[in-house]
Amino acid sequence: MRLTQTLIGSLALMVFLLMPLKGTASDPNPEQGDGKFDPKELINSHVWDSHEFHIADWSGHPITLALPIILWTENGLTIFPSSEFHHDNTGTTVVEANGQQFVKYREHIFYADRFDQEKFEATSTMGRPFLYEDRPLDFSITKTVFSMIFVSLLLVLIFGFAARSYKKNKKAPKGVSGLLEPIILFVRDEIAVPNIGSKYQKYMPLLLTIFFFIWLNNLIGLIPFFPFSGNVTGNIIFTLVMAVIVFIVTIFSGNKYYWKHILTPDVPKALYPIMIPIEIIGMFTKPFALMVRLFANITAGHIIILSLVGLIFIFETAAISPVSIAFVLFMSVLELLVAALQAYVFTLLAALFIGQAVEEHH
Amino acid sequence: MNIVAPESLIFWTTIIFLLLLILLRKFAWKPILGAVRTRETSINDALDAAEKAKLEMQNLHADNEKLLQEARAEREAMMKEARELKAKMITDAKDDAKVEADKMVAQAQAAIESEKKAAIAELKQQVATLSLEIAEKVVKHELSDSDKQMKLVNEMLGDAKLN
Amino acid sequence: MTGTLAAVGAGLAVIGAGIGIGRIGGSAMDAIARQPEATAKIQTAMIIAAALVEGVALFAVVVALIA
């Protein structure tokens, strides 16, 4: 318990010390010639995904980690580093690869000859990623994917190490396993057992992986410097995939009582045309809420922290910084709680849905 | 909302999550949960064993108590027996001694009687001898004078009669 | 203009969710005060109920983000 406290304390301190850096590092905006600070641009550049990992700016030049761009084009698989675009996001730098030409506009990669800025701007925000007639299929390792791989490696390392210490030490857990075992037991005794019941063992690996993957991704999003800071759980596509996985597991775990409850509910036959569609919609709204909850909580937290940092640049005075820093510190500590809480809520609801599907008699 | 390449994230998230699930399941969750379960069963077993040992101890204690009770009762009985024996022996000894003493007294009395008889007989002998000697002397002395002899004989006879 | 309207809508939704979660939290406090031994069960039920209310509010947030 004391170790956790120290850990949280030092993490909070780290966030506190490095938060202002995050604001200044991203302040110069090459796209904006007039040099006026645009908080929306700052927030977007941190909250949304990108094809390169921005580390810092050095005398006006961005320092980035180039990530591989993997495209499934009409000529087949095409791979080139993102540095070929030279940080261009305006669709002006044309990259030639595999006999084709590509441009990058606001992180979307198009075929150079088919890119139409007016058409893009006229499309709604939701429709923009789906202009498949103008762009190749994009399987790039983006910043989010990079962070996800990073977190996965971290998890495998930490838990591989913990598991190895169990092989050697048959007595009470020590060190890393002593820190992790209460959390694992918490997932088992507070999430899996009460909600799933006797069949919980089958779902333990899934629930544990979901819990720790989401939690660590949440935490990594709160650390504002390379190689962390990737906003994975604040990406709706990520939460979509997690929710779909839970949904598929629920559907395939469903026993006859679960399906009976949906297809022949315990109501008069005359109500079937209303009840069955409601039950079927209910099947989908649960994972949908799961997806939106995690996404919105994490994104909102990031936006609030970045807005508070942005206050310094909006007012263009250092006098506001103590207030800003105090609020950022408060929000960061709150976000540490939210990071754990949202991982817990996601796992709890996943266990609840699975539990409803495997429940015997009604 | 600015979603970059949804197909990329869907693809990679699925792949990464499934890989992570498989890897962690094999290398982390199974060993850790297995170790935890083993430890829990061993703790439960140890607790059960301790409970059992406690019960056994209680039984043993009861047994000991019973044995002790028995031993005490036995000792009591033995003591009682010994005491009775002692009393009996003492009375026996007393009786024996009395009989012996009586016998001895009787013997002593008999011996005294016989001694007395012997002593009286001897005394009589000696008296007779003495009397004879005296008589002899007297006779020797008196026979020189006939009167005197006569007188003496008479006297003596008178004395003997008186005796 | 639609953005502003969406923001107002999101704000209204947040008021509703705030009242809802506040009531859940308050009732949970009452319940815990009355039955401290059932704290764990009450907390779980509270978080589930709060998550459901929050889910509704989040739809509004999504609408605000899309608009």
XYZ file of C-alpha atoms in Angstrom:
592
model
C 0.000 0.000 0.000
C 2.812 2.409 0.867
C 4.625 1.556 -2.325
C 1.494 2.355 -4.341
C 1.168 5.639 -2.524
C 4.778 6.564 -3.222
C 4.326 5.505 -6.826
C 1.210 7.618 -7.281
C 2.919 10.473 -5.484
C 5.975 10.438 -7.714
C 3.794 10.062 -10.802
C 1.760 13.079 -9.769
C 4.968 15.003 -9.143
C 6.261 14.025 -12.553
C 3.047 15.168 -14.199
C 3.251 18.380 -12.219
C 6.840 19.075 -13.214
C 6.459 18.266 -16.862
C 3.019 19.609 -17.648
C 4.186 23.169 -18.402
C 6.836 21.733 -20.742
C 4.136 20.045 -22.725
C 2.466 23.384 -23.347
C 5.583 25.217 -24.449
C 6.878 22.331 -26.515
C 3.844 22.320 -28.745
C 3.278 26.030 -28.818
C 4.987 27.055 -32.070
C 2.590 26.105 -34.783
C 4.119 25.881 -38.224
C 0.738 25.961 -39.944
C -0.180 29.289 -38.447
C 1.791 32.125 -39.997
C 0.431 34.912 -37.789
C 1.902 33.271 -34.683
C -1.375 33.567 -32.773
C -1.996 30.794 -30.281
C -4.840 28.467 -31.201
C -5.864 26.295 -28.213
C -7.984 24.079 -30.442
C -4.965 23.209 -32.567
C -2.854 22.458 -29.489
C -5.526 20.212 -28.028
C -6.220 18.435 -31.301
C -2.543 17.753 -31.934
C -2.302 16.010 -28.554
C -5.635 14.282 -28.308
C -5.955 12.882 -31.820
C -3.774 10.434 -33.642
C -0.869 11.202 -35.995
C 1.513 9.424 -38.333
C 4.632 10.564 -36.510
C 5.566 10.814 -32.846
C 6.158 14.440 -31.957
C 8.809 14.640 -29.196
C 9.717 18.325 -28.898
C 10.485 21.481 -30.882
C 14.004 22.818 -31.139
C 14.304 26.453 -32.319
C 11.177 26.189 -34.405
C 11.930 22.752 -35.894
C 9.871 19.838 -34.645
C 11.801 16.803 -33.455
C 9.784 13.702 -34.226
C 10.125 9.958 -34.264
C 9.377 8.731 -37.773
C 6.899 5.859 -37.775
C 6.393 3.473 -40.677
C 3.575 4.257 -43.077
C 2.022 1.059 -44.390
C -0.444 1.491 -47.263
C -2.533 -1.063 -49.109
C -2.678 0.684 -52.489
C -3.959 -0.296 -55.915
C -0.391 -1.448 -56.649
C -0.211 -3.573 -53.507
C 1.591 -3.074 -50.225
C 3.602 0.145 -49.949
C 5.797 0.985 -46.981
C 7.840 4.132 -46.363
C 8.846 6.148 -43.271
C 6.629 9.065 -42.247
C 9.681 11.367 -42.334
C 9.312 11.475 -46.133
C 6.434 13.913 -45.655
C 8.805 16.318 -43.791
C 6.164 17.074 -41.145
C 3.877 18.381 -43.877
C 0.196 18.134 -43.054
C -1.158 20.475 -45.727
C -1.137 18.182 -48.762
C 1.719 20.009 -50.523
C 4.629 17.567 -50.112
C 4.241 14.734 -52.584
C 5.895 11.416 -51.733
C 6.661 8.912 -54.478
C 6.615 5.255 -53.518
C 5.925 2.034 -55.392
C 5.168 4.002 -58.556
C 2.479 6.105 -56.880
C 2.272 9.577 -55.391
C 0.861 10.380 -51.966
C 0.087 13.510 -49.992
C -0.790 13.946 -46.319
C -3.518 16.385 -45.380
C -4.450 16.732 -41.677
C -3.078 13.239 -41.022
C -5.099 11.637 -43.833
C -3.047 10.103 -46.631
C -4.458 10.541 -50.153
C -3.394 9.658 -53.674
C -1.790 12.915 -54.827
C -3.770 13.045 -58.084
C -7.139 12.425 -56.418
C -6.750 14.693 -53.388
C -9.291 17.495 -53.369
C -9.010 19.901 -50.448
C -12.404 21.482 -51.075
C -14.125 18.115 -51.113
C -12.369 17.151 -47.873
C -13.370 20.356 -46.104
C -16.941 19.989 -47.383
C -17.208 16.476 -45.903
C -18.457 16.218 -42.335
C -15.913 15.406 -39.615
C -17.353 11.930 -39.274
C -17.174 11.268 -43.022
C -13.592 12.432 -43.564
C -11.816 9.216 -42.531
C -13.978 7.217 -44.940
C -13.118 8.838 -48.299
C -11.892 5.482 -49.539
C -12.297 6.347 -53.233
C -9.582 9.002 -52.856
C -7.133 7.244 -50.555
C -5.410 3.914 -50.073
C -6.170 1.669 -47.115
C -3.922 2.921 -44.342
C -2.394 0.308 -42.008
C 0.315 2.624 -40.683
C 1.874 2.280 -37.261
C 0.496 5.568 -35.990
C 1.337 7.187 -32.660
C -1.578 5.360 -31.033
C -0.507 1.995 -32.432
C 3.065 2.709 -31.352
C 1.888 3.505 -27.800
C -0.249 0.379 -27.789
C 2.720 -1.803 -28.760
C 4.829 -0.030 -26.147
C 2.224 -0.682 -23.434
C 1.866 -4.308 -24.520
C 5.610 -4.874 -24.292
C 5.637 -3.210 -20.885
C 2.796 -5.455 -19.704
C 4.453 -8.621 -20.994
C 7.715 -7.592 -19.318
C 6.156 -6.670 -15.975
C 3.873 -9.694 -15.747
C 6.422 -12.067 -17.216
C 8.795 -10.937 -14.491
C 6.112 -11.271 -11.825
C 5.167 -14.747 -13.054
C 8.813 -15.827 -12.977
C 9.170 -14.682 -9.388
C 6.200 -16.940 -8.537
C 8.071 -19.942 -9.864
C 11.004 -19.265 -7.573
C 9.144 -17.988 -4.536
C 6.405 -20.311 -3.300
C 5.797 -18.302 -0.142
C 4.150 -14.891 0.303
C 4.701 -12.618 -2.731
C 7.446 -9.998 -2.630
C 8.457 -7.054 -4.797
C 6.636 -6.657 -8.105
C 4.359 -9.618 -7.491
C 3.575 -8.269 -4.035
C 2.393 -5.060 -5.678
C 0.457 -6.764 -8.476
C -1.119 -9.654 -6.606
C -3.614 -7.547 -4.625
C -4.766 -5.975 -7.912
C -5.095 -9.370 -9.605
C -6.994 -10.686 -6.585
C -9.152 -7.550 -6.640
C -10.109 -8.271 -10.261
C -10.856 -11.870 -9.324
C -12.704 -11.357 -6.035
C -14.444 -8.020 -6.639
C -15.112 -8.109 -10.387
C -15.141 -11.658 -11.752
C -16.543 -13.774 -8.914
C -19.533 -11.610 -7.878
C -20.630 -10.892 -11.453
C -19.883 -14.090 -13.364
C -20.228 -16.679 -10.630
C -18.834 -20.175 -10.654
C -17.636 -20.071 -14.276
C -15.383 -17.092 -13.638
C -12.101 -18.938 -14.183
C -12.632 -19.193 -17.924
C -12.901 -15.406 -18.227
C -10.129 -14.411 -15.834
C -7.387 -14.031 -18.507
C -9.663 -11.827 -20.633
C -10.762 -9.627 -17.737
C -7.240 -9.270 -16.358
C -5.843 -8.396 -19.777
C -8.609 -5.839 -20.394
C -8.134 -4.292 -16.969
C -4.375 -3.932 -17.067
C -4.235 -2.982 -20.755
C -6.763 -0.175 -20.309
C -5.305 0.967 -17.016
C -1.741 1.182 -18.269
C -2.878 2.872 -21.475
C -4.791 5.428 -19.388
C -1.743 6.073 -17.219
C 0.599 6.360 -20.184
C -1.666 8.969 -21.726
C -1.139 11.084 -18.598
C 2.669 11.137 -18.825
C 3.399 14.103 -21.085
C 6.703 13.128 -22.730
C 8.205 10.595 -25.140
C 7.846 7.598 -25.279
C 4.591 7.958 -23.366
C 1.830 10.534 -23.954
C 0.033 8.476 -26.609
C -3.693 8.933 -26.114
C -4.758 5.317 -26.717
C -7.866 4.901 -24.575
C -9.054 8.342 -25.667
C -9.333 7.034 -29.197
C -12.815 5.869 -30.087
C -11.562 3.240 -32.528
C -9.530 1.604 -29.771
C -12.483 1.573 -27.373
C -14.659 0.311 -30.232
C -12.408 -2.705 -30.713
C -12.316 -3.406 -26.967
C -16.101 -3.155 -26.743
C -16.538 -5.410 -29.796
C -14.266 -8.014 -28.221
C -16.391 -7.955 -25.061
C -19.541 -8.125 -27.217
C -18.267 -11.140 -29.184
C -17.241 -12.939 -25.988
C -20.696 -12.211 -24.513
C -22.493 -13.509 -27.599
C -20.445 -16.697 -27.739
C -20.796 -17.302 -23.997
C -24.583 -16.876 -24.123
C -26.429 -19.999 -22.962
C -30.009 -20.932 -23.836
C -31.449 -18.824 -20.999
C -29.714 -15.734 -22.395
C -31.070 -16.308 -25.899
C -34.491 -17.272 -24.568
C -34.593 -14.014 -22.656
C -33.882 -12.085 -25.855
C -35.887 -14.050 -28.427
C -38.866 -15.243 -26.366
C -39.122 -12.821 -23.445
C -41.454 -13.530 -20.553
C -44.260 -11.236 -21.824
C -47.592 -11.774 -23.665
C -47.085 -12.760 -27.319
C -48.756 -9.563 -28.486
C -45.837 -7.546 -27.103
C -43.201 -9.537 -29.014
C -42.944 -7.060 -31.915
C -41.945 -4.390 -29.370
C -39.968 -6.432 -26.866
C -37.738 -8.405 -29.233
C -36.380 -5.342 -31.053
C -35.831 -3.628 -27.687
C -33.901 -6.621 -26.364
C -31.836 -6.810 -29.549
C -31.088 -3.087 -29.418
C -30.179 -3.579 -25.756
C -27.607 -6.168 -26.807
C -25.839 -3.510 -28.873
C -26.279 -0.466 -26.635
C -24.357 -2.122 -23.815
C -21.054 -2.403 -25.693
C -21.779 0.963 -27.329
C -22.019 2.623 -23.910
C -18.858 0.769 -22.917
C -17.062 2.197 -25.938
C -18.273 5.770 -25.492
C -17.758 5.888 -21.726
C -14.069 5.070 -21.809
C -13.411 7.264 -24.846
C -15.288 10.284 -23.502
C -13.870 10.097 -19.989
C -10.274 9.926 -21.083
C -10.628 12.450 -23.894
C -12.465 14.888 -21.649
C -9.732 14.610 -19.031
C -7.026 15.290 -21.584
C -8.923 18.224 -23.061
C -9.444 19.791 -19.633
C -5.768 19.457 -18.671
C -4.612 20.864 -22.028
C -7.106 23.735 -21.826
C -5.810 24.654 -18.387
C -2.250 24.649 -19.722
C -3.468 26.624 -22.729
C -4.769 29.378 -20.392
C -1.180 30.644 -19.999
C -0.890 31.139 -23.767
C -4.400 32.495 -24.203
C -3.812 35.239 -21.618
C -0.201 35.615 -22.823
C 1.057 36.213 -19.300
C 3.103 34.152 -16.880
C 1.092 35.561 -13.963
C -1.712 33.108 -14.659
C 0.646 30.129 -14.486
C 0.363 29.464 -10.710
C -3.410 29.191 -11.039
C -3.067 27.129 -14.183
C -0.482 24.813 -12.621
C -2.563 24.368 -9.466
C -5.591 23.386 -11.511
C -3.535 21.131 -13.791
C -2.062 19.405 -10.753
C -5.508 18.883 -9.298
C -6.886 17.594 -12.597
C -3.886 15.317 -13.129
C -4.345 13.704 -9.736
C -8.033 13.357 -10.477
C -7.163 11.795 -13.831
C -4.939 9.258 -12.073
C -8.022 8.203 -10.140
C -10.152 8.253 -13.288
C -7.559 6.125 -15.108
C -7.945 3.345 -12.542
C -11.684 3.889 -12.111
C -12.470 3.699 -15.837
C -10.377 0.545 -16.226
C -12.314 -0.871 -13.261
C -15.697 0.208 -14.654
C -14.930 -1.195 -18.109
C -13.849 -4.538 -16.629
C -16.754 -4.574 -14.179
C -19.330 -3.967 -16.904
C -17.652 -6.500 -19.192
C -17.873 -9.041 -16.358
C -21.493 -8.040 -15.731
C -22.473 -8.567 -19.395
C -20.658 -11.897 -19.539
C -22.268 -12.842 -16.239
C -25.735 -12.108 -17.648
C -24.945 -14.288 -20.654
C -23.718 -17.309 -18.667
C -26.266 -17.049 -15.864
C -28.193 -20.305 -15.327
C -31.957 -20.283 -14.473
C -33.737 -16.956 -14.457
C -13.340 14.386 -33.925
C -10.357 13.628 -36.086
C -10.084 9.900 -36.613
C -6.959 8.945 -38.510
C -7.254 5.806 -40.626
C -9.827 3.770 -38.656
C -8.883 0.593 -40.552
C -5.316 0.839 -39.239
C -6.393 1.123 -35.627
C -9.035 -1.588 -35.920
C -6.496 -3.922 -37.484
C -3.641 -3.211 -35.111
C -5.745 -3.018 -31.943
C -7.309 -6.391 -32.685
C -3.959 -8.001 -33.488
C -2.155 -6.446 -30.528
C -4.916 -7.193 -28.041
C -5.296 -10.800 -29.131
C -1.525 -11.322 -29.092
C -1.311 -9.703 -25.673
C -4.153 -11.868 -24.416
C -2.490 -15.051 -25.669
C 0.961 -14.074 -24.371
C -0.202 -12.908 -20.952
C -2.531 -15.877 -20.605
C 0.315 -18.278 -21.254
C 3.188 -16.513 -19.491
C 1.482 -14.510 -16.762
C -2.108 -15.269 -15.801
C -1.866 -19.046 -15.788
C 1.307 -19.203 -13.636
C 0.208 -16.368 -11.345
C -3.367 -17.557 -10.832
C -2.099 -21.127 -10.507
C 0.445 -20.097 -7.877
C -2.166 -18.072 -6.009
C -4.613 -20.975 -6.081
C -1.934 -23.435 -4.949
C -1.004 -21.101 -2.123
C -4.622 -20.670 -1.095
C -5.254 -24.415 -1.055
C -2.043 -24.985 0.886
C -3.051 -22.320 3.415
C -6.505 -23.872 3.733
C -4.971 -27.315 4.100
C -2.586 -26.027 6.740
C -5.469 -24.416 8.619
C -7.490 -27.630 8.411
C -4.489 -29.619 9.607
C -3.987 -27.210 12.488
C -7.646 -27.538 13.434
C -7.341 -31.303 13.271
C -4.166 -31.241 15.351
C -5.927 -29.076 17.899
C -8.789 -31.561 18.090
C -6.332 -34.414 18.428
C -4.532 -32.548 21.151
C -7.825 -32.090 22.940
C -8.562 -35.796 22.610
C -5.091 -36.623 23.819
C -5.522 -34.305 26.739
C -8.815 -35.959 27.630
C -7.164 -39.357 27.363
C -4.345 -38.213 29.589
C -6.808 -36.890 32.074
C -8.621 -40.221 32.075
C -5.395 -42.148 32.503
C -4.374 -39.889 35.327
C -7.745 -40.409 36.981
C -7.384 -44.151 36.652
C -3.879 -44.073 38.015
C -5.025 -41.970 40.903
C -7.888 -44.384 41.636
C -5.539 -47.326 41.405
C -3.097 -45.710 43.757
C -5.941 -44.972 46.150
C -6.994 -48.627 46.039
C -3.443 -49.818 46.547
C -2.952 -47.509 49.464
C -6.163 -48.715 51.030
C -5.165 -52.325 50.564
C -1.750 -51.662 52.042
C -3.274 -49.923 54.997
C -5.616 -52.852 55.612
C -2.768 -55.279 55.261
C -0.724 -53.303 57.707
C -3.528 -53.259 60.248
C -4.069 -56.945 59.810
C -0.397 -57.683 60.183
C -0.207 -55.630 63.318
C -3.187 -57.356 64.881
C -1.825 -60.724 63.807
C 1.508 -59.905 65.271
C -0.105 -58.710 68.443
C -2.143 -61.901 68.748
C 0.864 -64.040 68.020
C 2.909 -62.179 70.564
C 0.228 -62.559 73.158
C -0.069 -66.268 72.573
C 3.691 -66.586 72.698
C 3.900 -64.515 75.836
C 1.192 -66.549 77.498
C 2.978 -69.682 76.506
C 6.219 -68.351 77.837
C 4.578 -67.283 81.080
C 3.067 -70.717 81.404
C 6.381 -72.334 80.687
C 8.065 -70.070 83.162
C 5.495 -70.866 85.755
C 5.936 -74.547 85.083
C 9.670 -74.177 85.316
C 9.365 -72.202 88.522
C 7.042 -74.873 89.916
C 9.401 -77.649 89.029
C 12.368 -75.704 90.332
C 10.477 -75.062 93.490
C 9.601 -78.694 93.806
C 13.190 -79.642 93.152
C 14.374 -77.053 95.629
C 11.906 -78.294 98.257
C 12.928 -81.879 97.561
C 16.567 -80.959 97.899
C 15.805 -78.974 100.996
C 14.006 -81.932 102.438
C 16.985 -84.104 101.509
C 19.354 -81.680 103.082
C 17.109 -81.307 106.120
C 16.917 -85.069 106.400
C 20.692 -85.349 106.003
C 21.191 -82.525 108.458
C 18.723 -84.083 110.796
C 20.469 -87.396 110.498
C 23.842 -85.770 111.075
C 22.454 -83.859 114.005
C 20.794 -86.982 115.151
C 24.018 -88.928 114.700
C 25.927 -86.280 116.655
C 23.249 -86.087 119.263
C 23.039 -89.793 119.401
C 26.815 -90.052 119.646
C 26.764 -87.451 122.350
C 23.664 -88.573 124.221
C 24.252 -92.238 123.999
C 26.845 -91.831 126.568
C 24.085 -91.102 129.010
C 21.107 -93.374 128.784
C 18.635 -91.037 130.379
C 19.547 -88.309 128.329
C 19.329 -90.527 125.361
C 15.868 -91.423 126.186
C 14.856 -87.910 126.904
C 16.283 -86.741 123.664
C 14.574 -89.420 121.719
C 11.361 -88.446 123.240
C 11.943 -84.856 122.665
C 12.822 -85.490 119.061
C 9.900 -87.644 118.519
C 7.783 -84.981 120.067
C 9.234 -82.423 117.780
C 8.836 -84.662 114.761
C 5.216 -85.145 115.587
C 4.757 -81.485 115.932
C 6.344 -81.106 112.599
C -23.901 28.062 -34.559
C -24.603 24.342 -34.477
C -21.435 23.936 -32.414
C -22.721 26.421 -29.819
C -26.119 24.724 -29.740
C -24.453 21.362 -29.309
C -22.384 22.760 -26.450
C -25.546 24.057 -24.762
C -27.152 20.639 -25.262
C -24.115 18.896 -23.784
C -24.287 21.258 -20.819
C -27.946 20.429 -20.233
C -27.183 16.726 -20.457
C -24.401 17.171 -17.924
C -26.848 18.850 -15.510
C -29.117 15.818 -15.770
C -26.258 13.391 -15.289
C -24.917 15.435 -12.398
C -28.266 15.293 -10.598
C -28.530 11.577 -11.324
C -25.043 10.685 -10.109
C -25.430 12.996 -7.127
C -28.610 11.225 -6.070
C -26.963 7.828 -6.513
C -23.963 8.902 -4.458
C -26.139 10.428 -1.736
C -28.365 7.387 -1.484
C -25.295 5.146 -1.349
C -23.908 7.254 1.520
C -27.218 6.914 3.369
C -27.245 3.183 2.770
C -23.643 2.793 3.946
C -24.350 4.870 7.044
C -27.326 2.644 7.800
C -25.579 -0.625 6.996
C -21.801 -0.232 7.163
C -21.340 -4.007 6.847
C -22.809 -3.936 3.310
C -20.374 -1.248 2.096
C -18.725 -3.371 -0.598
C -22.008 -4.462 -2.163
C -23.440 -0.929 -2.053
C -20.310 0.501 -3.663
C -20.437 -1.969 -6.545
C -24.122 -1.307 -7.133
C -23.464 2.431 -6.892
C -20.692 2.340 -9.480
C -22.816 0.280 -11.862
C -25.762 2.666 -11.508
C -23.505 5.696 -11.885
C -21.937 4.136 -14.985
C -25.370 3.678 -16.537
C -26.372 7.308 -15.851
C -23.003 8.465 -17.103
C -23.480 6.426 -20.264
C -26.581 8.442 -21.103
C -24.731 11.695 -20.501
C -21.866 10.519 -22.681
C -24.187 10.157 -25.649
C -24.719 13.911 -25.336
C -20.971 14.472 -25.214
C -20.566 12.436 -28.389
C -23.286 14.430 -30.083
C -21.506 17.618 -29.038
C -18.203 16.312 -30.396
C -19.705 15.236 -33.704
C -21.682 18.420 -34.299
